[in-house]
Each structure stands twice: as C-alpha cells, then as structure tokens.
Amino acid sequence: MTFDNARILLKADAIEKTFRGNRVLDGISMDVHAGEVIALIGPSGAGKSTFLRCLNYLEQPTGGSLHLDGEPVFADPLKPAKSELLSLRRRVGMVFQTFNLFPHLSVVENVTMAQRLNGLRSTSEAEEYALKLLAQVGVEEKAEARPSECSGGQQQRIAIARALSQDPELMLFDEPTSALDPEVGNDVLRVMRDLADAGTTMIVVTHEMRFAERVADRVLLLDEGRILEEGPPERVFRHPEHARTSRFLHAVLDR
Amino acid sequence: MNVEADTGALFQVIGTGLVVTILMTVVSFCAGSVLAVPVALMRTSRVWLVRAPATAFIDIVRGIPTLVWLLIIFYGLGSVVSLDPLPAALIGLTLISSAYLAENFRAGIENVHVGQKEAAAALGLSTAHQFWRVVAPQAVNIAMPPSASYAVALLKDTAIAAIIGVTDIIFFAQQEVARGAPAVTAFLVAGAFYLIVSVPLSYFSRFVDHKIRQKVVVV
Amino acid sequence: MTFLADWAEWLPSLLQGLGTSLLLTLCVAGIGFPLGLGLALLSIAPARIVRILSIAFIEIFRGIPLLVVIFFAYFGFPDIELVISAFATIVVAHSLNLGAYSSEVFRAGILHVGPGQREAARSLGLTPWHAFSRVVLPQALRAVPGPLMSFLIMVFQSTSLAFAIGVGEMTSQAFSIGSMTFDYLSVLVLAGIIYAIICVVSARIVARFEAKMRT
Ligand SMILES: Nc1ncnc2c1ncn2[C@@H]1O[C@H](COP(=O)(O)OP(=O)(O)OP(=O)(O)O)[C@@H](O)[C@H]1O
Ligand SMILES: [Mg+2]
C-alpha cells in the first residue's frame, strides 16, 4: 500500500522533550496517513515510549506541535487547554506495555466506563458495543470476570478493546507484547494484525521485528531522540542506510 | 456471697460500659473517616499552600498523646464552653482518628499504580473522573486493611476516656474496685470485655487484608 | 502576650516531668524490647505448647488497652501482697505491652531470613543454636531498628498514662499546674507542644533513617 495521496491524519512537527535538562527527544517530525501502520523501533532508551506518550500528551512536549486532520490540536502546545487535552485523548487510543486494566471493575465495565463518562453512548449502547469489541478481540467469555482472573494475553486484548471503545482515529501501542510469553503474545499480535487489515491507523512501538516486517507500512528507527532511519520495512530491514541500523537489527535478531 | 456470684455481678456492671466503649469507637471511627477525606486530598495536593496545612494538622494531632488531647478538650476548652465527658471524648477521638485515617488514605492514593491514572487519562476521562472513578476506589481498597487495624487501636484508645470520666468499661471497673470489689477480678473482667471486641475485630482486619491483597495492584 | 510569661514560669516543672517521661520510656524500652525478642523466639519454638502459650500471651496484651494493664497492676498487685512503686508499676505494665507489640516485628524479621540460611549454616556442621544465633538472628535484627524506633515514639506518648496513677511525668505536672492556676488550657497546650515537637522531630529522624537503610 502507498499512502502518498492519502489524507494526513496526524502531523507531528519538531517534537522535543527535555527531562530536567536531559534532552530525550530532539525534534521529531512525522506524518501519519489515514490507515497507515507505523512500527517504531530502536534501542532501549532511544525515546520511543516518550515520543508515543507525547502524541497523546501523557507527556507534555517541551517543544513542537501536533496537527490532527490538518487542524492544530492546541492553540498553544505549551499551554494545553483542558478541553483540547480531552478531545485529543478521545481521538487517540493507547495500549500500554503493562495493560493497566482497572482492577476494581469487571472486564466489561473496563470497556464501558469511558464511553459512559465521556457521554459517547448510553449505558445500554455502551454495554452492547463493549460486548461486540470483546468478541472481536476474542475474550467475550470473560466479560463478567475481574481482570485479575484473566491471563496476560487476555488482559492485553481487553485493553485493546477498551482503547477501541472511544472510536479512536489513531491507536498507539507501546510494546504491547513484551510483558507476555511468546505464544500468548501471538494472540495479541493477531488482533493487532486484524485491526491493521481493517484499516485502523496505528503506531506501534515494538521489538517484534517479524510483526514490523509483515504488518507495518513504514518503519521508523529512533536513536538518541532522533529518527535515524525511515522507510518501508523491506528497505529498512534489508538495505539500511546507516551502520548503526544494521548493528541494532543484528543485536535484536540475535536474541 | 461466693466468688462466682461476685464475678457474675461484676460482669453485669462492667458490661454496661461496653456500649459506651463501642459507641465511642464507632462514632469516632466514622466521623474520623469523613473528616479524613478532605485532609488526605489536601495532603496529596501538588500545591504547597494546600498541602502544608494538612501535613501540619496530621503531624500535630498525632504528635500529642491521646490523654493530653482529652485533657485539653475536657479541662482546657471546658473552661470556655462547658462540655460533658462523652462529647469531649468524642471530639478528641474523632480528631485523632481523622489524622491517622488521613495518613492511611494518603498512602492509599499514592500507592495506586501510576499506570492506572495514565490509562484513565489516555481514555480521555476528565481529571475528576480519573480520580473519583479510577484512583479513589483503588485507594480505598488499599487503605482498608490498615484502617481496619487502626479501628482496633482506636478501640483500645477509647479506654483513656475513662480518665476524664466517660462511663465506659474501665470506668465501671474502677467504680466497682472503689466499692470494694477485688481489683484483680474487676480488671480481668474489664480486659475480657475488650478482648471480646478486639480479637474478632483484628481477625476481621487480617481477613480484609488477605481479601484485598488479591484484588488490587500495588506498586 | 501574658501567656508567654506564664509558660516561662511553668516550663521548668514541665521539663522536670519530661525527664521522668523520658526515663520511663528508657526503662520500658530496656525491658520491653528484650521481652519482645524472647516472645518472638518462643512463638516460633519447636514445642507446640510453648508456641500456643506465647502467642496467646501476645494476643491478649495486644487486645487489651494499656490502661487496663496499668490499673490491673496498680490496684491488683497490693491485693496479692505485691507492693511496688507507681513508677515500677508503669514500667512493668508498659513493658508487657511493648513486649507483645514488638514481638511481631522481631518475628517478622526472623521469618524473613528464610530457611536457606539456616540450612546453609547447618550443612557447615553448626549446631542448631549456633546456626540460629550466629547466622539467622544477626540478619533478622538488621531489619528491626526502624520499626522499633517508631515503637519508642509510641511508648513515649503513652507514658502520659502514668498520669492516671499519679507518677509525676509531664502530663501530671501540667495537670497539677492547671489545678493550681485554674488555667488548664494554657499549660496543657504547652505540654502538648512539647510532646508534638519531640514526636514530630523523632518521627522525621526515623523516616530519614529508614530511607537510608533501604538504599
Ligand atoms: N519521567 C521521566 N523523567 C526523567 N527521565 C525520563 C522519564 N521518562 C523517560 N526518561 C528518560 O528518557 C529516555 C528515553 O526513555 P524512553 O522510555 O522513551 O525509552 P524507550 O525508547 O521507550 O526505551 P525502552 O525500549 O527501554 O522502553 C531514557 O533515558 C529515560 O531515562
Ligand atoms: Mg519504552
């Protein structure tokens, strides 16, 4: 698939992040087209999680700006208004490495809560939609269970359903399978692949190079807070431009 | 009279104080829990000006012994507004339990995993919803076991109210001793009454602790 | 600012009472902590009956208010021909209470060491006693200073209960000044401030210490 003519859904412009004088993101710019799947790879500490969290302002960037659908997300990116923050986060879903399901709620309540509180759907509609999403990720039989009664793989799929419940235009995944055993992780990757096939726009931080190669439309390699290499998976993986890229790929593939 | 009849009578008289002991424990625990909520919220604020008074309140209230508080309220404030022993004790014990429970609640709030708040934020929940729907319910769960064991400590602390004349278990035991009952028996009976309440209560608190451990993610 | 003049006048007697409070605290700690360690050892003893009795002792003293123990000793001891001073009564009653409470800390410390250490020591041919006293115990005691210091603050606060049987510690001093001047509020507040300063400062020191121990 090529996205040259597709609509640019998200535009990140020169995103910077400094933690107490430590410059973690050094001005990252990126366009995400509607329907595109981007794999974000790179060595530990490169700033992948930080960058992803800047895209929904869980981390407030210290510089740069975001556009969604051609419109600036914030009038002043350094002084986000509450309403702007909420609207960004409702349009962008996030899946965490450690799932972060709400342990005091049942599985289905995890998926309905934000729909109800954000006024997206009525209680009965929210419930119906939640069950549909849970079926889609293959855990409908756990609807009434507590998260603690579910396996890690199930929990992560529930977390995906929860993020999808907001009808996000863009999904962010931060190493969704690295806390899981490989077999269980595959169930999660299968769900993500289905989402990608259905045209969901996704940015996935991952160490699963096979997944990146097969599912991603574009691979971004982040190193020391910058994009070191960028392109279609086959190019980045087979013919990297930089020696550092091949070193990184060797190190990962050797594991 | 034989010893058994004496002991039976002692049980009866001292038992009348049990109601007051339980009343003091329940009222000051419940009122203290309610007061503790705003104190804990202030205590976890990011704004120093909000946090500092709550910290000072907790430190000062807990830094002064229960007996001294009760004497200050009953004899000290008593010279300004006249107070009966029971209301004075209730005020003092509520004050103290609010400070201890506020610390429990604070620890509860701070021990909810940061990922929980982040997940709630990422779903676009408002700050108020993030706190009341996601953080607070889990904080209550985490704060429950230490608060249940605090209830046991509070029960025993209520004994101090006898010193300002509240008619609780100890008060009646003392009264019977003054009337010539054998002190060893009288205070054994008093001790037994406390055990009747405190032992089940502490077993309950351990049970709660065990239950909650399976239910929450603590950092 | 007349109350400041009053406070200056009362301070010496309060400080004298404070001396008694601190002395009581020291005596109670000196007896209560060793008692706590002893109870902890008994509560994990091989003999079942010893375990049951010591745990019952601990549970009873944790379940009844210190004031009941104090009154029991103060009014009850003379009945059984045991005559000791009020000061000694407080020390005895309070030490039993502290022993029961602190035994839990010692026991947790011992259990935390785990069976591997004991087995390693035994496999070197050490006697059970040596394995315990030279290998397990030293490790167990490393974790207890923090909690024991917190207990010390609690003990200091509850020495105020000595007021109930007329030992002249700080609360009693404050109260008797109050009963002479009829200005209970002022002198009790002064005593409260002294208690609070000592407790808050020591709690801070304990927190520092515990933070340091953890790193
Ligand atoms: N809240 C924070 N405060 C201070 N420094 C931080 C914070 N979050 C991240 N960092 C620093 O930013 C750098 C990038 O971290 P980040 O978590 O984004 O890396 P990553 O690429 O996701 O690594 P990994 O593959 O290990 O998850 C690291 O050096 C980290 O120490
Ligand atoms: Mg990361």
XYZ file of C-alpha atoms and ligand atoms in Angstrom:
721
model
C 0.000 0.000 0.000
C 1.196 3.512 -0.603
C -0.136 6.492 1.185
C 1.207 9.314 -0.937
C -2.199 10.681 -1.761
C -3.928 9.633 1.427
C -5.133 12.141 3.959
C -2.562 13.056 6.610
C -4.245 12.119 9.874
C -1.552 13.117 12.331
C 1.273 15.527 11.805
C 3.923 15.738 14.489
C 6.175 18.706 13.982
C 9.603 19.001 15.628
C 8.535 17.335 18.876
C 11.056 17.945 21.646
C 11.152 16.650 25.189
C 13.633 17.531 27.889
C 13.566 15.940 31.345
C 15.386 18.173 33.807
C 17.978 19.216 31.260
C 18.187 15.735 29.730
C 17.169 16.038 26.073
C 15.290 12.848 25.269
C 13.518 13.873 22.044
C 15.483 16.068 19.699
C 12.843 17.461 17.363
C 10.974 14.572 15.778
C 8.712 15.231 12.798
C 6.435 12.666 11.242
C 3.322 12.424 9.103
C 0.890 9.603 9.688
C -1.553 8.900 6.851
C -5.033 7.606 7.481
C -4.975 3.808 7.504
C -1.213 3.605 7.850
C 0.586 1.262 10.262
C 3.883 2.568 11.581
C 6.357 0.458 13.527
C 8.592 2.441 15.862
C 11.780 0.558 16.673
C 15.064 1.416 18.288
C 17.410 0.617 21.147
C 16.361 0.879 24.770
C 16.374 4.474 25.964
C 16.040 5.859 22.433
C 12.890 7.752 23.428
C 10.247 5.554 21.747
C 7.877 5.487 24.725
C 8.433 9.156 25.405
C 7.619 10.042 21.813
C 4.471 7.916 21.826
C 3.343 9.490 25.104
C 3.925 12.943 23.652
C 1.407 12.107 20.922
C -1.456 11.941 23.447
C 0.145 14.360 25.892
C 0.585 11.872 28.719
C 3.953 13.549 28.478
C 3.803 17.228 27.557
C 6.427 18.002 24.899
C 8.762 20.871 25.667
C 8.642 21.942 22.024
C 6.918 21.268 18.703
C 3.293 20.893 17.724
C 0.652 18.353 16.726
C -1.975 18.520 13.977
C -4.903 16.141 13.662
C -6.654 16.105 10.305
C -4.918 19.316 9.320
C -6.090 21.235 12.377
C -3.707 22.230 15.173
C -4.569 20.211 18.304
C -3.589 23.012 20.669
C -3.828 26.744 20.278
C -0.661 26.882 22.380
C 1.119 23.490 22.563
C 2.959 24.571 25.720
C -0.275 25.562 27.478
C -2.790 22.875 26.560
C -6.371 23.753 27.491
C -8.305 21.062 29.342
C -10.864 20.690 26.582
C -8.138 20.350 23.941
C -6.427 17.643 26.007
C -9.629 15.655 26.482
C -10.538 15.869 22.829
C -7.036 14.732 21.746
C -7.149 11.759 24.088
C -10.623 10.760 22.971
C -9.447 10.737 19.357
C -6.261 8.788 20.103
C -6.348 5.407 21.861
C -3.413 3.941 23.765
C -2.399 0.426 24.751
C 0.262 0.054 27.442
C 3.018 -2.481 27.927
C 1.592 -3.421 31.341
C -2.091 -3.394 30.229
C -3.175 -1.119 33.125
C -6.694 -2.531 33.253
C -8.775 -1.166 36.126
C -8.673 -3.957 38.740
C -11.726 -2.735 40.657
C -14.017 -3.052 37.618
C -15.211 -6.108 35.714
C -13.888 -6.657 32.210
C -16.987 -5.275 30.534
C -17.051 -2.276 32.895
C -13.464 -1.566 31.886
C -14.689 -1.214 28.323
C -17.921 0.683 29.048
C -16.728 3.179 31.659
C -15.127 5.790 29.434
C -17.940 5.537 26.858
C -20.463 6.407 29.551
C -18.454 9.020 31.431
C -17.427 10.770 28.232
C -21.045 10.824 27.092
C -20.266 8.850 23.958
C -23.031 6.261 24.350
C -25.873 5.454 26.689
C -25.340 2.702 29.259
C -27.115 0.042 27.213
C -25.475 1.036 23.942
C -22.084 1.128 25.643
C -22.620 -2.350 27.009
C -23.695 -3.716 23.647
C -20.713 -2.128 21.928
C -18.336 -3.382 24.641
C -19.520 -6.959 24.152
C -19.048 -6.595 20.414
C -15.478 -5.344 20.907
C -14.710 -8.099 23.409
C -15.942 -10.651 20.874
C -13.785 -9.020 18.231
C -10.648 -9.497 20.372
C -11.785 -12.999 21.389
C -12.436 -12.589 25.133
C -16.231 -12.282 25.238
C -16.425 -15.205 27.682
C -14.537 -13.121 30.249
C -16.940 -10.162 30.145
C -18.133 -10.537 33.722
C -14.758 -11.612 35.163
C -12.276 -9.420 37.009
C -9.088 -8.508 35.138
C -7.114 -10.452 37.753
C -8.950 -13.598 36.646
C -7.689 -13.206 33.074
C -4.374 -14.281 31.598
C -1.887 -11.652 30.486
C -2.757 -12.180 26.837
C -6.455 -11.802 27.576
C -5.794 -8.683 29.633
C -3.902 -7.045 26.813
C -6.687 -7.859 24.344
C -9.213 -6.387 26.776
C -7.032 -3.292 26.989
C -7.186 -3.047 23.199
C -10.993 -3.318 23.324
C -11.046 -0.629 25.998
C -8.985 1.742 23.862
C -11.160 0.990 20.817
C -14.311 1.813 22.786
C -13.640 5.528 22.258
C -13.787 5.061 18.455
C -10.265 6.474 18.193
C -8.974 7.670 14.855
C -5.459 6.601 15.792
C -4.202 3.784 18.030
C -0.889 3.920 19.897
C 0.718 0.700 21.161
C 3.740 0.753 23.490
C 5.418 -2.657 23.337
C 2.070 -4.429 23.750
C 3.584 -7.919 23.861
C 6.852 -7.510 25.713
C 5.289 -8.381 29.087
C 3.860 -11.592 27.597
C 5.054 -15.093 26.803
C 5.603 -15.509 23.052
C 2.606 -17.824 22.431
C 0.221 -15.509 24.278
C 1.812 -12.524 22.617
C 0.883 -14.008 19.266
C -2.822 -13.838 20.137
C -2.374 -10.124 20.767
C -0.393 -9.629 17.567
C -3.129 -11.425 15.634
C -5.717 -8.994 16.979
C -3.488 -6.083 16.017
C -2.998 -7.503 12.563
C -6.778 -7.783 12.122
C -7.093 -4.151 13.143
C -4.438 -3.166 10.626
C -6.200 -5.148 7.896
C -9.449 -3.362 8.760
C -7.747 -0.058 8.023
C -7.020 1.179 11.572
C -4.307 3.808 11.756
C -1.697 2.580 14.221
C 1.682 3.497 15.660
C 3.316 0.500 17.310
C 6.468 0.595 19.422
C 7.773 -2.938 19.165
C 10.715 -5.276 19.389
C 8.838 -7.869 17.302
C 10.714 -7.448 14.059
C 8.660 -10.115 12.269
C 5.479 -8.261 13.122
C 7.015 -4.976 11.970
C 8.135 -6.548 8.732
C 4.805 -8.186 7.922
C 2.258 -5.685 9.177
C 3.861 -2.234 9.135
C 3.632 0.009 6.114
C 6.553 2.054 7.355
C 9.306 1.515 9.898
C 10.855 4.343 11.906
C 14.078 3.690 13.741
C 14.587 6.031 16.655
C 18.025 6.543 18.140
C 19.059 9.068 20.766
C 15.893 11.071 20.330
C 16.058 11.334 16.524
C 14.736 9.395 13.571
C 17.809 7.581 12.318
C 16.211 5.575 9.527
C 12.779 5.565 7.943
C 11.120 3.657 5.125
C 9.162 0.574 4.097
C 10.074 -2.484 6.187
C 11.886 -4.369 3.454
C 14.153 -1.353 2.783
C 14.947 -0.644 6.414
C 15.484 -4.298 7.285
C 17.315 -5.427 4.103
C 19.172 -2.325 2.978
C 19.634 0.030 5.917
C 21.423 3.281 5.124
C 23.261 3.533 8.424
C 25.770 1.203 10.033
C 24.078 1.839 13.388
C 20.822 0.494 11.990
C 22.359 -2.805 10.938
C 24.128 -3.101 14.287
C 20.817 -2.570 16.073
C 19.000 -5.057 13.829
C 21.703 -7.680 14.340
C 21.532 -7.232 18.074
C 17.734 -7.664 18.107
C 17.613 -10.579 15.684
C 20.334 -12.432 17.592
C 18.143 -12.558 20.677
C -21.682 -14.218 98.919
C -19.482 -16.571 96.993
C -16.827 -15.584 94.487
C -18.782 -16.804 91.479
C -21.781 -14.651 92.239
C -19.419 -11.717 92.744
C -17.798 -12.276 89.374
C -21.176 -12.609 87.735
C -22.266 -9.303 89.222
C -19.013 -7.693 88.096
C -19.580 -8.885 84.548
C -23.030 -7.352 84.622
C -21.984 -3.967 85.959
C -18.819 -3.606 83.897
C -20.682 -4.827 80.819
C -22.864 -1.737 80.899
C -19.740 0.219 79.957
C -19.271 -1.911 76.828
C -21.974 0.025 74.984
C -20.211 3.314 75.629
C -16.846 1.863 74.589
C -18.306 0.581 71.321
C -20.199 3.827 70.783
C -17.014 5.862 71.154
C -15.142 3.559 68.785
C -17.817 3.541 66.083
C -18.659 7.248 66.218
C -15.078 8.471 66.231
C -14.067 5.994 63.518
C -16.932 7.007 61.209
C -16.689 10.734 61.844
C -12.907 10.476 61.584
C -13.178 8.728 58.190
C -15.370 11.508 56.838
C -13.012 14.231 58.085
C -10.020 12.296 56.813
C -11.106 12.544 53.173
C -10.557 16.296 52.690
C -7.391 16.126 54.802
C -5.995 13.321 52.632
C -6.947 15.171 49.435
C -5.177 18.289 50.660
C -2.227 16.207 51.816
C -1.712 14.792 48.303
C -2.089 18.137 46.544
C 0.742 19.324 44.357
C 0.285 22.875 45.672
C 2.419 23.508 48.744
C -0.028 26.017 50.199
C -2.766 23.389 50.180
C -0.551 20.538 51.314
C 1.221 22.282 54.199
C -1.807 22.850 56.478
C -2.868 19.222 56.046
C 0.640 17.986 56.864
C 0.764 20.239 59.910
C -2.671 19.055 61.070
C -1.682 15.385 60.797
C 1.693 15.891 62.492
C 0.357 17.966 65.371
C -2.693 15.826 66.049
C -0.649 12.631 66.038
C 2.237 14.204 67.920
C 0.177 14.892 71.045
C -0.806 11.900 73.202
C -4.493 10.955 73.289
C -4.722 11.654 77.003
C -3.315 15.156 76.579
C -5.857 15.857 73.831
C -8.701 14.700 76.019
C -7.451 16.806 78.946
C -7.063 19.849 76.684
C -10.599 19.439 75.372
C -12.319 18.497 78.628
C -10.496 20.664 81.155
C -8.968 23.278 78.839
C -11.815 24.056 76.466
C -14.185 23.030 79.251
C -13.363 26.283 80.984
C -14.522 28.197 77.892
C -17.534 26.127 76.832
C -18.784 23.556 79.268
C -18.610 20.018 77.850
C -19.704 16.670 79.240
C -17.056 13.948 79.308
C -18.594 11.890 76.477
C -18.837 14.700 73.881
C -15.353 15.852 74.870
C -14.017 12.339 74.328
C -15.862 12.004 71.014
C -14.394 15.278 69.757
C -10.884 14.278 70.790
C -11.044 10.730 69.446
C -12.591 11.904 66.162
C -9.817 14.455 65.739
C -7.165 11.819 66.351
C -8.729 9.159 64.160
C -9.176 11.662 61.320
C -5.421 12.326 61.353
C -4.468 8.633 61.406
C -7.035 7.699 58.759
C -5.962 10.620 56.565
C -2.464 9.159 56.543
C -3.902 5.766 55.551
C -5.921 7.352 52.757
C -2.909 9.312 51.563
C -0.833 6.152 51.410
C -3.733 4.515 49.561
C -3.851 7.266 46.965
C -0.091 7.302 46.495
C 0.128 3.533 46.170
C -2.299 3.253 43.289
C -0.088 2.416 40.330
C 0.646 5.478 38.134
C -0.360 3.411 35.111
C -3.946 3.476 36.369
C -4.186 7.246 36.209
C -2.398 7.252 32.869
C -4.760 4.671 31.418
C -7.709 6.745 32.613
C -6.183 9.900 31.140
C -5.456 8.154 27.856
C -9.164 7.277 27.611
C -9.970 10.970 27.748
C -11.505 10.921 31.211
C -11.619 14.292 32.937
C -9.281 14.877 35.874
C -12.188 14.490 38.304
C -13.280 11.199 36.712
C -9.683 9.949 36.682
C -9.538 10.489 40.416
C -13.012 9.518 41.619
C -13.700 6.629 39.239
C -10.256 5.078 38.910
C -7.802 6.171 41.612
C -10.105 6.652 44.611
C -11.849 3.236 44.572
C -8.478 1.504 44.470
C -7.057 3.837 47.120
C -9.937 2.882 49.409
C -9.162 -0.793 48.843
C -5.514 -0.260 49.678
C -6.362 1.847 52.740
C -8.901 -0.650 54.081
C -6.597 -3.162 55.855
C -4.526 -0.562 57.740
C -7.746 1.283 58.622
C -9.306 -1.902 59.977
C -6.298 -2.468 62.198
C -6.478 1.184 63.199
C -10.039 0.510 64.389
C -8.562 -1.971 66.872
C -6.049 0.613 68.085
C -8.836 3.170 68.379
C -10.978 0.787 70.420
C -8.154 0.479 72.923
C -7.520 4.217 72.859
C -11.107 4.873 73.941
C -10.147 3.417 77.343
C -8.328 6.674 78.027
C -11.679 8.484 78.056
C -12.378 6.890 81.448
C -9.772 9.251 82.885
C -11.972 12.261 82.077
C -14.992 10.425 83.473
C -16.647 8.758 80.473
C -18.659 5.813 81.791
C -17.034 3.065 79.734
C -15.755 -0.419 80.654
C -12.788 0.837 82.654
C -14.849 3.463 84.438
C -17.193 0.826 85.857
C -14.308 -1.485 86.752
C -12.704 1.353 88.707
C -16.012 2.164 90.347
C -16.501 -1.433 91.478
C -12.968 -1.543 92.860
C -13.689 1.655 94.792
C -16.761 -0.073 96.219
C -14.631 -2.922 97.464
C -14.636 -5.457 94.624
C -11.336 -7.327 94.211
C -9.210 -5.318 91.782
C -7.628 -8.374 90.145
C -11.036 -9.759 89.186
C -12.508 -6.422 88.181
C -9.734 -5.570 85.770
C -9.571 -9.119 84.427
C -13.260 -8.774 83.617
C -12.599 -5.376 82.010
C -9.774 -6.892 79.977
C -12.028 -9.742 78.911
C -14.618 -7.297 77.601
C -12.009 -5.558 75.473
C -10.801 -8.898 74.154
C -14.337 -9.887 73.209
C -14.414 -6.935 70.810
C -10.784 -6.537 69.808
C -9.917 -10.133 68.959
C -12.727 -10.610 66.407
C -12.015 -7.122 65.075
C -8.353 -7.879 64.486
C -9.200 -11.207 62.880
C -11.582 -9.328 60.640
C -8.853 -6.847 59.761
C -6.481 -9.657 58.808
C -9.221 -11.204 56.734
C -9.792 -7.888 54.930
C -6.065 -7.586 54.345
C -5.979 -11.042 52.826
C -9.032 -10.395 50.606
C -7.797 -7.044 49.348
C -4.350 -8.337 48.507
C -5.948 -10.447 45.796
C -7.904 -7.518 44.416
C -5.564 -4.610 43.870
C -2.350 -3.880 42.067
C 0.020 -2.131 44.430
C 3.258 -0.588 43.265
C 1.400 38.010 75.361
C 0.894 37.296 79.044
C 0.705 33.566 78.401
C 4.368 33.602 77.354
C 5.308 34.793 80.817
C 3.194 32.002 82.316
C 4.811 29.449 80.034
C 8.274 30.622 81.030
C 7.283 30.183 84.661
C 5.857 26.684 84.142
C 8.487 25.390 81.773
C 10.973 24.182 84.449
C 8.415 21.916 86.150
C 7.220 20.596 82.800
C 10.779 19.855 81.749
C 11.321 18.080 85.032
C 8.238 15.993 84.237
C 9.607 15.439 80.755
C 12.712 13.975 82.369
C 10.519 11.435 84.141
C 8.657 10.691 80.884
C 11.939 10.025 79.109
C 13.255 7.913 81.992
C 10.069 5.846 81.882
C 10.482 5.444 78.122
C 14.051 4.202 78.568
C 13.118 1.718 81.298
C 10.182 0.400 79.296
C 12.307 0.006 76.166
C 15.083 -1.658 78.171
C 12.720 -4.354 79.418
C 10.071 -4.424 76.674
C 12.344 -4.953 73.661
C 14.269 -7.923 75.118
C 10.920 -9.322 76.219
C 9.630 -8.869 72.670
C 12.600 -10.750 71.243
C 12.078 -13.525 73.802
C 8.385 -13.780 72.958
C 9.219 -13.863 69.264
C 11.594 -16.775 69.821
C 9.019 -18.612 71.932
C 6.312 -18.015 69.350
C 8.344 -19.934 66.748
C 9.664 -22.539 69.198
C 9.592 -26.192 68.133
C 7.332 -27.175 71.051
C 3.696 -26.628 70.137
C 2.554 -25.834 73.676
C 5.210 -23.122 74.018
C 4.117 -21.601 70.737
C 0.457 -21.604 71.723
C 1.083 -20.093 75.155
C 3.346 -17.358 73.893
C 1.015 -16.453 71.040
C -1.916 -16.338 73.487
C 0.119 -14.037 75.729
C 0.920 -11.777 72.772
C -2.667 -11.685 71.515
C -4.047 -10.894 74.965
C -1.684 -7.995 75.567
C -2.276 -6.665 72.067
C -6.012 -6.933 72.579
C -6.474 -5.052 75.837
C -5.794 -1.366 76.438
C -2.588 -0.438 78.204
C -4.652 1.458 80.763
C -6.377 -1.787 81.839
C -2.980 -3.401 82.383
C -1.810 -0.386 84.363
C -4.900 -0.393 86.598
C -4.711 -4.154 86.993
C -1.149 -3.876 88.240
C -1.684 -0.743 90.311
C -4.847 -1.825 92.109
C -4.408 -5.579 91.801
C -0.821 -6.118 92.937
C -1.453 -4.943 96.511
C -4.337 -7.455 96.681
C -1.870 -10.241 96.062
C 0.622 -8.777 98.533
C 2.898 -7.422 95.824
C 3.877 -3.883 96.717
C 5.845 -1.858 94.176
C 6.039 1.850 93.473
C 3.762 3.539 90.961
C 6.795 4.149 88.746
C 7.691 0.454 88.805
C 4.051 -0.414 88.116
C 4.072 1.656 84.942
C 7.349 0.117 83.839
C 6.062 -3.430 84.380
C 2.679 -2.882 82.722
C 4.090 -0.937 79.842
C 6.936 -3.382 79.225
C 4.497 -6.282 78.940
C 2.509 -4.258 76.426
C 5.601 -3.267 74.439
C 6.921 -6.832 74.566
C 3.740 -8.139 72.968
C 3.763 -5.479 70.248
C 7.439 -5.608 69.394
C 7.478 -9.421 69.273
C 5.669 -9.199 65.933
C 8.487 -7.095 64.489
C 11.155 -9.491 65.747
C 9.209 -12.469 64.497
C 8.729 -10.940 61.041
C 12.464 -10.225 60.953
C 13.340 -13.812 61.827
C 10.878 -15.350 59.390
C 12.100 -13.022 56.663
C 15.570 -14.589 56.738
C 14.206 -17.778 55.218
C 15.170 -21.424 55.615
C 18.048 -21.340 53.129
C 20.360 -19.535 55.542
C 19.682 -21.942 58.360
C 20.190 -24.919 56.081
C 23.446 -23.489 54.785
C 24.657 -22.991 58.362
C 23.583 -26.466 59.413
C 25.301 -28.003 56.420
C 28.540 -26.419 57.645
C 28.111 -28.524 60.775
C 26.947 -25.715 63.067
C 24.706 -26.712 65.968
C 21.076 -25.581 65.673
C 21.702 -22.937 68.336
C 24.798 -21.607 66.594
C 23.049 -21.666 63.240
C 20.314 -19.569 64.773
C 22.326 -17.209 66.953
C 25.254 -16.599 64.585
C 23.562 -16.719 61.189
C 19.807 -16.166 61.354
C 19.484 -13.748 64.265
C 22.074 -11.181 63.133
C 20.317 -10.939 59.764
C 16.895 -10.767 61.395
C 17.949 -7.924 63.674
C 19.172 -5.844 60.757
C 15.581 -5.111 59.662
C 14.142 -4.151 63.042
C 15.716 -0.831 64.134
C 13.307 1.305 62.056
C 10.052 -0.173 63.409
C 11.485 -0.320 66.936
C 12.272 3.389 66.828
C 8.659 4.055 65.836
C 7.587 1.972 68.844
C 9.818 4.124 71.025
C 7.868 7.223 69.970
C 4.601 5.460 70.788
C 5.944 4.404 74.172
C 6.989 7.978 74.902
C 3.463 9.158 74.104
C 1.787 6.530 76.242
C 3.944 7.286 79.256
C 1.366 10.080 79.665
C -0.943 7.352 81.018
C 1.201 7.355 84.156
C -0.878 10.416 84.981
C -3.725 8.036 85.842
C -1.815 6.649 88.825
C -0.032 9.821 89.806
C 3.515 9.358 88.561
C 4.883 12.871 88.148
C 5.669 12.820 84.445
C 4.976 15.716 82.109
C 1.199 15.322 81.762
C 0.766 15.041 85.532
C 2.953 18.094 86.059
C 0.910 20.060 83.549
C -2.341 18.958 85.134
C -1.295 19.831 88.647
C -0.168 23.282 87.498
C -3.578 23.602 85.838
C -5.385 22.664 89.009
C -3.468 25.309 90.930
C -3.845 28.142 88.430
C -7.247 27.080 87.012
C -5.715 27.766 83.618
C -5.775 24.195 82.330
C -5.876 25.193 78.669
C -2.678 27.181 78.590
C -0.461 24.725 80.457
C -1.877 21.648 78.716
C -1.308 23.292 75.337
C 2.283 23.970 76.331
C 2.721 20.317 77.301
C 1.072 19.306 74.014
C 3.507 21.466 72.068
C 6.462 19.843 73.818
C 5.104 16.359 73.073
C 4.399 17.273 69.450
C 7.849 18.768 68.878
C 9.596 15.711 70.285
C 7.383 13.262 68.411
C 7.412 15.048 65.058
C 11.164 15.581 65.137
C 11.865 11.976 66.112
C 9.414 10.680 63.508
C 11.324 12.678 60.876
C 14.605 11.215 62.096
C 13.154 7.699 61.953
C 11.854 8.295 58.408
C 15.317 9.544 57.342
C 16.920 6.547 58.962
C 14.552 4.095 57.292
C 15.087 5.727 53.903
C 18.821 5.369 54.408
C 18.500 1.733 55.457
C 16.610 0.960 52.286
C 19.307 2.284 49.949
N 9.628 10.724 33.515
C 10.926 10.751 33.165
N 11.795 11.508 33.871
C 13.097 11.548 33.535
N 13.644 10.869 32.519
C 12.838 10.094 31.777
C 11.433 9.987 32.069
N 10.878 9.144 31.172
C 11.881 8.742 30.366
N 13.057 9.305 30.715
C 14.345 9.109 30.036
O 14.159 9.299 28.676
C 14.946 8.391 27.909
C 14.073 7.680 26.929
O 13.150 6.848 27.628
P 12.036 6.020 26.885
O 11.288 5.310 27.937
O 11.273 6.909 25.983
O 12.896 4.996 26.035
P 12.410 3.786 25.151
O 12.962 4.013 23.811
O 10.946 3.612 25.289
O 13.175 2.560 25.828
P 12.688 1.073 26.121
O 12.887 0.281 24.855
O 13.614 0.609 27.192
O 11.272 1.135 26.562
C 15.607 7.460 28.922
O 16.935 7.865 29.074
C 14.842 7.691 30.184
O 15.693 7.556 31.290
Mg 9.639 2.163 26.249
